[in-house]
Coordinates of C-alpha atoms and ligand atoms in Angstrom, one line a residue:
M1 CA 0.0 0.0 0.0
S2 CA 1.7 3.2 -1.0
S3 CA -0.8 5.8 -2.3
T4 CA -2.6 8.4 -0.2
E5 CA -5.9 7.0 -1.4
S6 CA -5.2 3.6 -0.1
I7 CA -4.1 4.9 3.3
S8 CA -7.3 7.0 3.5
S9 CA -9.4 4.0 2.7
V10 CA -7.7 2.1 5.5
F11 CA -8.5 4.9 7.9
A12 CA -12.0 5.2 6.6
E13 CA -12.6 1.5 7.0
A14 CA -11.3 1.6 10.5
K15 CA -13.0 4.8 11.3
L16 CA -9.7 6.2 12.4
L17 CA -9.8 9.8 13.7
V18 CA -7.2 11.3 11.6
Q19 CA -6.8 14.4 9.4
P20 CA -5.4 14.6 5.9
S21 CA -2.1 16.1 7.0
T22 CA -1.6 13.3 9.4
V23 CA -2.4 10.8 6.7
E24 CA 0.4 12.5 4.6
Y25 CA 2.8 12.3 7.5
I26 CA 2.0 8.7 8.2
K27 CA 2.5 7.9 4.6
E28 CA 6.0 9.3 4.8
Q29 CA 6.8 7.7 8.0
S30 CA 5.5 4.3 7.1
N31 CA 7.9 4.3 4.1
N32 CA 10.6 4.2 6.7
P33 CA 9.9 1.1 8.6
I34 CA 13.4 1.1 10.1
L35 CA 12.2 3.9 12.5
F36 CA 9.6 1.7 13.9
S37 CA 10.6 -1.9 13.9
E38 CA 12.5 -2.9 16.9
E39 CA 13.8 -6.0 15.1
I40 CA 15.2 -4.2 12.1
V41 CA 17.1 -1.6 14.1
S42 CA 18.5 -4.3 16.4
S43 CA 19.9 -6.1 13.4
I44 CA 21.6 -3.0 12.2
S45 CA 23.0 -2.4 15.6
N46 CA 24.6 -5.8 15.2
D47 CA 26.7 -4.5 12.4
V48 CA 27.6 -1.3 14.1
S49 CA 31.1 -1.7 15.5
T50 CA 33.4 1.2 15.0
V51 CA 32.9 4.4 13.1
T52 CA 35.7 6.6 11.9
K53 CA 35.7 10.3 11.1
E54 CA 35.9 9.3 7.5
N55 CA 32.9 7.0 7.3
I56 CA 30.8 8.9 9.9
E57 CA 30.3 11.6 7.3
N58 CA 28.5 9.1 5.1
L59 CA 26.2 8.1 7.9
D60 CA 23.4 10.2 6.7
I61 CA 22.6 13.3 4.8
S62 CA 21.6 15.3 7.7
V63 CA 25.2 15.0 9.1
T64 CA 27.0 17.8 7.3
T65 CA 30.4 19.3 7.5
E66 CA 32.0 22.1 5.7
D67 CA 33.1 20.0 2.8
S68 CA 30.3 17.5 2.8
E69 CA 28.0 17.2 -0.2
E70 CA 24.7 19.0 -0.7
T71 CA 21.7 17.4 1.0
T72 CA 18.0 18.5 1.3
T73 CA 15.0 18.1 3.5
E74 CA 11.4 19.2 3.1
D75 CA 11.3 21.4 6.2
S76 CA 14.9 22.3 6.7
E77 CA 14.4 25.6 8.5
E78 CA 14.2 24.0 11.9
T79 CA 17.2 21.8 11.6
T80 CA 19.8 23.2 9.4
T81 CA 22.3 25.6 10.8
E82 CA 24.0 28.6 9.1
D83 CA 26.8 26.6 7.7
S84 CA 25.1 23.3 7.1
E85 CA 23.6 22.4 3.8
E86 CA 20.1 21.5 3.0
T87 CA 18.9 17.9 3.4
T88 CA 16.3 15.9 1.4
T89 CA 14.1 12.9 2.1
E90 CA 11.9 12.5 -1.0
D91 CA 13.0 9.0 -1.5
S92 CA 12.6 7.4 1.8
E93 CA 11.6 4.0 0.5
E94 CA 15.1 3.1 -0.6
T95 CA 16.8 4.4 2.5
T96 CA 18.4 3.0 5.6
S97 CA 18.8 5.0 8.7
V98 CA 20.4 4.1 12.0
N99 CA 19.8 7.0 14.4
P100 CA 17.9 9.7 12.6
N101 CA 18.1 13.3 13.7
P102 CA 16.7 13.4 17.2
T103 CA 14.4 16.4 17.1
G104 CA 14.0 16.9 13.4
E105 CA 10.6 17.9 12.0
K106 CA 8.3 15.7 10.2
G107 CA 9.6 14.2 7.0
E108 CA 13.2 14.7 7.9
Q109 CA 15.1 11.5 8.1
M110 CA 18.7 10.3 8.0
V111 CA 19.2 8.8 4.5
S112 CA 22.0 7.0 2.9
S113 CA 22.3 4.8 -0.1
D114 CA 25.0 2.7 1.5
T115 CA 24.2 -0.5 3.4
P116 CA 24.7 -0.4 7.1
E117 CA 27.6 -2.9 6.8
E118 CA 29.4 -0.5 4.5
L119 CA 28.8 2.5 6.8
Y120 CA 30.2 0.8 9.9
E121 CA 33.3 -0.9 8.6
S122 CA 35.6 -1.2 11.6
T123 CA 38.9 0.6 11.2
I124 CA 39.8 1.8 14.7
D125 CA 40.7 -0.3 17.7
E126 CA 39.7 1.6 20.8
D127 CA 40.3 -1.2 23.2
D128 CA 43.0 0.7 25.0
K129 CA 40.7 3.6 26.0
H130 CA 40.2 3.8 29.8
L131 CA 38.1 6.0 32.1
D132 CA 41.0 8.4 32.7
D133 CA 41.1 9.1 29.0
I134 CA 37.7 10.7 29.3
G135 CA 38.5 12.4 32.6
I136 CA 36.9 9.9 35.0
F137 CA 39.3 9.0 37.9
T138 CA 39.2 6.4 40.6
P139 CA 37.2 7.6 43.6
E140 CA 39.0 8.4 46.8
T141 CA 36.2 7.8 49.3
E142 CA 34.7 4.6 50.7
C143 CA 31.0 3.8 50.0
V144 CA 28.8 4.1 53.1
P145 CA 26.5 1.2 53.7
R146 CA 22.9 1.4 52.5
S147 CA 19.8 -0.5 53.8
G148 CA 19.5 -2.7 50.7
D149 CA 15.7 -2.8 51.2
T150 CA 15.1 -1.6 47.7
N151 CA 12.7 -3.0 45.1
V152 CA 12.2 -2.0 41.5
E153 CA 9.4 -3.2 39.3
I154 CA 8.8 -2.3 35.6
K155 CA 5.1 -1.7 35.1
K156 CA 4.9 -0.5 31.5
D157 CA 7.6 -0.8 28.9
V158 CA 7.5 -1.7 25.2
T159 CA 10.8 -3.7 25.5
G160 CA 10.1 -7.2 24.1
Q161 CA 6.4 -6.3 23.5
S162 CA 6.7 -4.4 20.3
T163 CA 4.0 -5.4 17.8
G164 CA 4.4 -2.5 15.4
T165 CA 5.4 -3.0 11.7
D166 CA 5.3 -0.5 8.9
E167 CA 1.7 -1.3 8.1
F168 CA -0.8 1.5 8.1
E169 CA -3.2 -0.6 10.1
D170 CA -0.8 -0.4 13.0
F171 CA -1.1 3.4 13.1
V172 CA -4.9 2.9 13.1
K173 CA -4.6 0.8 16.2
L174 CA -2.3 3.3 17.9
F175 CA -4.6 6.3 17.3
N176 CA -7.7 4.3 18.3
D177 CA -6.1 3.1 21.5
R178 CA -5.0 6.6 22.5
F179 CA -8.6 7.9 21.9
D180 CA -10.2 5.1 23.8
K181 CA -7.9 5.4 26.8
L182 CA -8.3 9.2 27.1
K183 CA -12.0 9.1 26.5
N184 CA -12.3 6.5 29.2
I185 CA -10.7 8.9 31.7
L186 CA -13.0 11.7 30.7
S187 CA -16.1 9.5 30.7
Q188 CA -15.6 8.9 34.4
R189 CA -16.2 12.6 34.9
V190 CA -18.7 13.6 32.2
S191 CA -21.4 11.9 30.2
S192 CA -21.1 12.6 26.5
I193 CA -22.9 12.0 23.3
P194 CA -21.4 10.9 20.0
I195 CA -20.6 13.7 17.6
E196 CA -23.0 12.3 14.9
A197 CA -25.9 12.9 17.3
L198 CA -25.2 16.7 17.4
S199 CA -27.1 17.5 14.2
D200 CA -30.3 16.3 15.9
S201 CA -29.5 18.2 19.2
G202 CA -30.3 21.8 18.0
G203 CA -30.8 24.1 21.0
K204 CA -29.7 21.5 23.5
Q205 CA -26.9 21.6 26.1
V206 CA -24.6 18.6 25.5
T207 CA -21.0 17.3 26.1
I208 CA -18.8 15.7 23.4
I209 CA -15.5 14.0 23.8
G210 CA -13.1 14.1 20.9
R211 CA -9.6 14.4 19.5
V212 CA -8.5 18.0 18.8
L213 CA -8.2 18.5 15.1
E214 CA -7.8 22.2 15.2
S215 CA -7.8 25.1 17.6
R216 CA -7.6 28.6 16.2
T217 CA -8.7 32.3 16.4
T218 CA -11.5 33.2 14.1
Q219 CA -11.7 36.4 12.0
S220 CA -14.1 37.8 14.6
N221 CA -11.6 37.1 17.3
N222 CA -13.3 34.2 18.9
R223 CA -11.7 30.8 19.4
L224 CA -12.8 27.8 17.3
V225 CA -12.0 24.2 18.3
V226 CA -12.7 21.3 16.0
L227 CA -13.1 17.9 17.6
E228 CA -13.5 14.4 16.0
D229 CA -14.6 11.1 17.3
R230 CA -15.3 7.9 15.5
T231 CA -18.6 9.2 14.2
G232 CA -17.7 12.6 12.8
E233 CA -16.3 16.0 13.5
F234 CA -17.8 19.2 14.9
A235 CA -16.7 22.8 15.6
A236 CA -17.2 24.6 18.9
V237 CA -16.9 28.4 19.2
F238 CA -15.7 30.0 22.5
T239 CA -16.5 33.6 23.2
D240 CA -15.6 33.7 26.9
E241 CA -12.1 34.8 27.8
K242 CA -11.4 32.1 30.4
E243 CA -12.2 29.2 28.0
Q244 CA -10.4 31.0 25.1
K245 CA -7.2 31.0 27.2
I246 CA -7.6 27.2 27.6
T247 CA -8.1 26.7 23.9
E248 CA -4.8 28.5 23.2
E249 CA -2.9 25.7 25.0
L250 CA -4.7 22.8 23.1
L251 CA -2.5 20.7 20.9
E252 CA -3.6 18.8 17.8
G253 CA -4.0 15.2 18.8
E254 CA -5.0 15.5 22.4
V255 CA -8.4 14.3 23.6
I256 CA -10.7 16.7 25.5
A257 CA -14.4 17.1 26.4
I258 CA -16.4 20.2 25.4
E259 CA -19.7 21.2 27.0
G260 CA -21.9 23.7 25.2
E261 CA -25.1 24.5 23.5
V262 CA -25.8 23.3 19.9
S263 CA -27.1 26.0 17.6
G264 CA -30.7 25.8 16.5
N265 CA -29.8 24.4 13.1
G266 CA -27.5 21.8 14.6
E267 CA -24.4 23.0 12.8
I268 CA -22.1 24.5 15.5
M269 CA -21.7 24.4 19.2
F270 CA -21.3 27.4 21.5
G271 CA -18.8 26.1 24.0
N272 CA -19.2 26.8 27.7
D273 CA -16.6 24.6 29.2
I274 CA -13.5 22.5 28.3
M275 CA -12.4 19.5 30.3
L276 CA -9.0 17.9 30.0
P277 CA -8.3 14.4 31.2
E278 CA -5.9 16.0 33.7
V279 CA -4.7 14.7 37.0
P280 CA -7.3 15.9 39.6
P281 CA -6.1 18.6 42.1
R282 CA -6.9 16.4 45.1
N283 CA -4.3 13.8 43.9
K284 CA -1.6 13.0 46.5
P285 CA 1.5 11.0 46.0
T286 CA 2.1 7.6 47.5
K287 CA 4.9 7.9 50.1
A288 CA 7.6 5.5 51.4
D289 CA 7.1 4.1 54.8
R290 CA 10.8 4.3 55.7
P291 CA 13.5 7.0 55.4
V292 CA 14.8 6.6 51.8
K293 CA 15.7 9.0 49.0
A294 CA 15.9 8.8 45.2
A295 CA 18.3 10.9 43.0
F296 CA 17.5 11.8 39.4
I297 CA 19.8 12.8 36.6
S298 CA 19.9 12.6 32.8
D299 CA 22.0 13.2 29.7
I300 CA 25.5 12.1 30.7
H301 CA 26.8 12.0 27.1
I302 CA 29.8 9.8 27.7
G303 CA 32.0 9.9 24.6
A304 CA 31.7 13.6 24.0
D305 CA 34.5 16.0 24.7
T306 CA 31.9 18.3 26.2
F307 CA 31.2 15.7 29.0
A308 CA 31.6 17.5 32.4
S309 CA 34.0 14.8 33.8
E310 CA 35.2 16.9 36.8
C311 CA 31.6 17.5 37.9
W312 CA 30.8 13.8 37.4
N313 CA 33.8 12.8 39.6
D314 CA 32.5 15.1 42.4
F315 CA 29.0 13.6 42.1
V316 CA 30.4 10.1 42.3
E317 CA 32.4 10.9 45.5
W318 CA 29.3 12.5 47.0
I319 CA 26.8 9.7 46.3
R320 CA 29.2 7.1 47.6
Q321 CA 28.9 8.8 51.0
E322 CA 25.1 9.7 50.8
G323 CA 23.7 6.6 52.4
E324 CA 20.1 7.6 52.3
I325 CA 19.9 7.7 48.5
E326 CA 19.1 4.2 47.4
Y327 CA 17.8 4.8 43.9
L328 CA 19.4 6.7 41.0
F329 CA 17.2 7.3 37.9
I330 CA 18.9 8.3 34.7
A331 CA 16.5 9.6 32.0
G332 CA 18.4 8.7 28.8
D333 CA 21.3 9.8 26.7
V334 CA 23.9 8.1 28.9
I335 CA 26.3 8.1 25.9
E336 CA 26.9 10.6 23.2
G337 CA 26.3 8.1 20.4
I338 CA 27.3 8.7 16.8
G339 CA 25.7 10.4 13.8
V340 CA 23.0 12.2 15.8
Y341 CA 23.4 15.7 14.6
P342 CA 25.4 17.8 12.1
G343 CA 29.1 18.1 13.0
Q344 CA 28.9 15.7 16.0
E345 CA 31.9 13.8 14.7
D346 CA 34.1 16.8 15.8
I347 CA 33.3 16.4 19.5
L348 CA 33.6 12.6 19.9
T349 CA 36.4 11.4 22.3
V350 CA 35.2 7.8 21.7
V351 CA 33.9 6.9 18.3
D352 CA 32.9 3.3 18.9
M353 CA 29.5 3.1 20.4
Y354 CA 30.2 -0.3 22.1
K355 CA 33.2 1.4 23.7
Q356 CA 31.1 4.4 24.8
Y357 CA 28.7 1.9 26.6
D358 CA 31.7 0.0 27.9
L359 CA 33.2 3.1 29.5
C360 CA 29.7 4.1 30.8
G361 CA 29.4 0.7 32.5
E362 CA 32.9 1.1 33.9
A363 CA 31.9 4.5 35.3
F364 CA 28.8 3.1 36.9
K365 CA 30.9 0.5 38.7
Q366 CA 32.3 3.4 40.8
L367 CA 28.8 4.1 42.1
P368 CA 27.7 2.2 45.2
D369 CA 26.9 -1.4 44.3
N370 CA 23.7 -1.5 46.4
L371 CA 22.4 1.7 44.8
E372 CA 19.5 0.8 42.4
I373 CA 20.3 2.5 39.1
I374 CA 17.5 2.7 36.6
V375 CA 18.3 3.9 33.1
C376 CA 16.0 4.6 30.2
T377 CA 16.9 5.1 26.5
G378 CA 17.2 8.4 24.8
N379 CA 17.7 9.7 21.3
H380 CA 21.5 9.3 21.5
D381 CA 21.2 5.6 22.4
M382 CA 21.5 2.8 20.0
V383 CA 17.9 1.8 19.7
R384 CA 15.2 2.9 17.3
L385 CA 14.4 6.5 17.5
A386 CA 10.6 6.2 17.3
E387 CA 8.8 6.2 20.7
P388 CA 8.2 4.1 22.6
Q389 CA 11.9 3.2 22.4
P390 CA 12.9 -0.3 23.7
A391 CA 15.6 -0.7 26.4
L392 CA 19.2 -1.1 25.4
P393 CA 19.9 -4.5 23.9
D394 CA 22.2 -6.8 25.9
K395 CA 25.0 -6.4 23.5
F396 CA 25.5 -2.8 24.8
T397 CA 25.1 -3.6 28.5
N398 CA 27.6 -6.4 29.0
N399 CA 30.0 -4.2 31.0
F400 CA 27.4 -2.6 33.3
P401 CA 27.2 -3.8 37.0
D402 CA 24.3 -5.9 38.2
N403 CA 22.6 -3.1 40.1
V404 CA 21.6 -1.3 36.8
T405 CA 18.1 -1.9 35.4
F406 CA 17.6 -0.8 31.8
T407 CA 14.1 0.3 30.7
G408 CA 12.5 1.5 27.5
N409 CA 11.5 5.1 26.9
P410 CA 8.9 5.8 28.3
A411 CA 8.6 3.3 31.1
T412 CA 6.6 3.2 34.3
V413 CA 8.7 2.1 37.2
E414 CA 7.4 1.2 40.6
I415 CA 9.6 1.4 43.7
E416 CA 9.1 0.9 47.5
N417 CA 5.5 0.3 48.4
G418 CA 3.9 1.5 45.2
I419 CA 5.6 4.8 44.3
T420 CA 5.4 5.1 40.6
I421 CA 7.9 7.0 38.4
E422 CA 7.0 7.8 34.8
F423 CA 10.3 7.8 33.1
Y424 CA 10.5 9.6 29.8
H425 CA 13.6 11.0 28.0
G426 CA 11.6 14.0 26.8
M427 CA 11.9 14.3 23.0
S428 CA 8.4 15.9 22.9
I429 CA 9.3 18.8 25.2
N430 CA 10.6 20.9 22.3
G431 CA 7.2 20.4 20.6
F432 CA 5.4 21.7 23.7
T433 CA 7.6 24.7 24.1
D434 CA 7.5 25.6 20.4
T435 CA 3.7 25.6 20.3
I436 CA 2.3 26.5 23.7
P437 CA 3.1 30.2 24.6
S438 CA 3.3 29.6 28.3
A439 CA 5.8 26.7 28.0
D440 CA 9.4 27.7 28.0
V441 CA 12.4 25.4 27.2
M442 CA 14.5 27.2 29.8
D443 CA 11.9 26.1 32.4
P444 CA 11.1 22.6 31.2
T445 CA 8.5 21.7 33.8
T446 CA 6.2 24.3 32.2
A447 CA 6.0 21.7 29.3
M448 CA 5.9 18.7 31.6
K449 CA 2.9 20.2 33.4
H450 CA 1.0 19.9 30.1
M451 CA 1.8 16.2 29.9
V452 CA 0.0 15.8 33.2
K453 CA -2.9 17.9 32.0
K454 CA -3.3 16.2 28.7
R455 CA -2.4 12.8 30.2
H456 CA -0.1 12.2 27.3
L457 CA 3.7 12.5 26.9
A458 CA 3.7 13.5 23.3
P459 CA 0.2 14.4 21.9
L460 CA 1.5 16.5 19.0
Y461 CA 1.9 13.9 16.3
G462 CA 4.9 14.1 14.1
Y463 CA 6.3 17.2 15.7
N464 CA 9.9 16.6 17.0
T465 CA 8.8 13.1 18.2
R466 CA 8.5 10.1 16.0
I467 CA 5.9 7.7 17.3
A468 CA 6.0 4.0 16.5
P469 CA 2.7 2.3 15.4
E470 CA 2.3 0.0 18.4
E471 CA -1.1 -1.5 19.0
K472 CA -1.3 0.4 22.2
D473 CA -0.2 3.9 23.0
Y474 CA 2.5 3.7 25.6
L475 CA 2.7 7.5 25.8
V476 CA -0.8 7.8 27.4
L477 CA -0.5 8.5 31.2
E478 CA -3.2 6.0 32.0
E479 CA -2.2 5.7 35.6
I480 CA -1.3 8.9 37.6
P481 CA 2.5 8.8 38.3
D482 CA 3.9 10.1 41.6
I483 CA 6.9 11.4 39.8
L484 CA 7.4 12.4 36.1
H485 CA 11.2 12.4 35.3
S486 CA 12.6 13.7 32.0
G487 CA 15.8 15.1 30.5
H488 CA 16.7 15.7 26.8
V489 CA 16.4 19.5 26.7
H490 CA 19.5 19.9 29.0
T491 CA 17.8 22.6 31.0
F492 CA 16.8 22.0 34.6
G493 CA 13.6 22.5 36.6
T494 CA 11.5 20.9 39.4
D495 CA 7.9 21.6 40.3
T496 CA 4.8 19.8 41.6
Y497 CA 1.5 19.8 39.8
N498 CA -1.6 18.4 41.3
G499 CA 0.4 16.1 43.5
V500 CA 2.8 14.9 40.7
S501 CA 6.5 15.8 41.1
L502 CA 7.9 17.1 37.9
L503 CA 11.6 16.8 37.3
N504 CA 13.8 17.7 34.4
T505 CA 17.3 17.1 35.3
G506 CA 19.5 19.0 32.9
A507 CA 22.7 17.4 31.6
W508 CA 26.4 16.5 32.3
Q509 CA 27.5 18.0 29.0
Y510 CA 28.6 21.6 28.5
Q511 CA 27.2 23.5 25.6
T512 CA 28.2 22.0 22.2
D513 CA 28.7 24.2 19.1
F514 CA 25.5 22.7 17.7
Q515 CA 23.6 23.7 20.8
E516 CA 25.1 27.2 20.7
K517 CA 23.7 27.5 17.1
M518 CA 20.4 26.3 18.3
N519 CA 20.4 28.8 21.2
I520 CA 20.3 26.1 23.9
V521 CA 22.0 27.0 27.2
P522 CA 22.4 23.8 29.2
T523 CA 22.2 23.5 33.0
V524 CA 25.1 21.3 33.8
A525 CA 25.6 18.8 36.7
N526 CA 22.5 19.3 38.8
V527 CA 21.0 16.4 40.7
S528 CA 17.3 16.3 41.9
I529 CA 16.7 14.5 45.1
I530 CA 13.3 13.4 46.4
D531 CA 12.9 12.4 50.0
L532 CA 10.4 9.5 49.4
E533 CA 9.0 9.7 52.9
S534 CA 8.0 13.4 52.7
F535 CA 8.1 14.0 48.9
E536 CA 10.3 17.1 49.5
I537 CA 12.3 17.9 46.4
S538 CA 15.8 19.3 46.7
T539 CA 18.6 20.1 44.2
K540 CA 22.4 19.5 44.5
S541 CA 24.7 21.2 42.1
F542 CA 28.1 19.9 41.1
S543 CA 28.9 22.5 38.5
Ligands
D5M601 O1 19.5 17.3 23.0 C1 20.3 18.4 23.5 C2 19.5 19.7 23.3 O2 19.5 20.0 21.9 C3 18.1 19.7 23.6 O3 17.8 21.0 24.1 C4 17.3 19.4 22.4 C5 18.2 20.1 21.4 N1 18.2 19.6 20.0 C6 18.8 18.5 19.7 N2 18.6 18.3 18.3 C7 18.0 19.4 17.9 C8 17.5 19.9 16.6 N3 17.7 19.2 15.5 N4 16.9 21.1 16.6 C9 16.7 21.8 17.7 N5 17.1 21.4 18.9 C10 17.7 20.3 19.0 P1 20.2 15.9 22.7 O4 19.1 14.9 22.6 O5 21.2 15.7 23.9 O6 21.0 16.1 21.5
FE602 FE1 20.8 14.7 25.7
ZN603 ZN1 18.2 13.8 24.1

């Protein structure tokens, strides 16, 4: 199936709630199965051994250097820098990609005509690299004893459960599952009627639940929101300022309820109220019944010359002596990876990804051996880029100590007596901060708050975040987490919203030239700590 018509007919048959631009996007994405299939990406990773400066430039066309060849992409504005060339993705059917640009816009993909085997011919032996070559030194302090009464359970994770292929039907299942789950949350609070019944409800006060297709200001300065459910679509107009403000923060793809009066002719609704599936204000976190703390960090980027090794060494000495911290959560990007963004080759101190993971494992052996370390994947890790990402395959984790648990991205992790952590690298955060006026990338919890309101980690389809067509939507916050932990944007912030602790834990990497061009000012070497008995959040800085 490759034409738009046939995709539309699949959706029509399945009564999928989807708009034409999404159909277009899905068409592009489904031509690139490698983004979605866990199996295919793993098999490529098997062939990835060592990359050299010479062959890394062939990795993809979005990796550009001064003397690299011209490349193009459909919406290049967001991702090309002054001195990089344009990039193209017309021909995605023939392409292979390993780790596509992490936060690129829709349609942008890493493309190469070479086979993965040719791209990753091993030419450098990095066996002799040790921790001190990347600035990590042997700790001087002893580890203080810890209780050892920890427990970690993974409650939701795609790892090993992936069902998605590149078939359009799988996208249908994904969208339907999202709609059903969010509608279910809303249905516990309001009773709604199907959209098809609106035409016979002229003059009546009703509630509908639907997926947001559009939210915009009309010529007469009112706000118009179009919702769709499985039976049709309908527009609601908002004239009241309070509701208008709410509509300004709606994203295409989220599921909401609107209450209002249907016009006499049954053609439009005058909206009175908007309800999001959000976590209720009375929500309270589950607390530990013993004195125990958890620490949270993200984005270590081992293998980059911008890795803040001296801060890391101080952190290691500190945590070895901090006996109350029994859990350490690391929200992705533990290594720098390869071929992730234009010019990355210039900042690599370790060019072999296996070696990057090896050194990372070695570094983790310096952390206390009865500290529970939980690590999710990120866009610099060697798994598929599309979310939900699976956990790191065993071939990359051989050198990590036994106290490390690897999860997919996102994952729901339960510790102690039922404290849940929604663990999400955070690739969607840029999408929130670029589109919601009140969300600011320098204050990342302003975006994470919307995840809790919308009960979805990445509602904006195709914007910054690639979503794999799994038969269920792992990005829905079906259960209310006690803690939502992310990274990715390299900026730091903590907050609490309706009883949910929101943490974005910055990075252990100084600003790269690429980030400077993108105007990203990272917060380096901060650790968030939650006292799990009181749920008090504190921050310790090592910068
Ligand atoms: O992300 C590090 C930071 O860089 C984070 O703020 C996102 C941002 N980033 C990464 N790639 C892009 C592109 N292509 N455009 C805009 N911003 C980007 P990391 O995942 O560590 O690379
Ligand atoms: Fe990162
Ligand atoms: Zn990242």
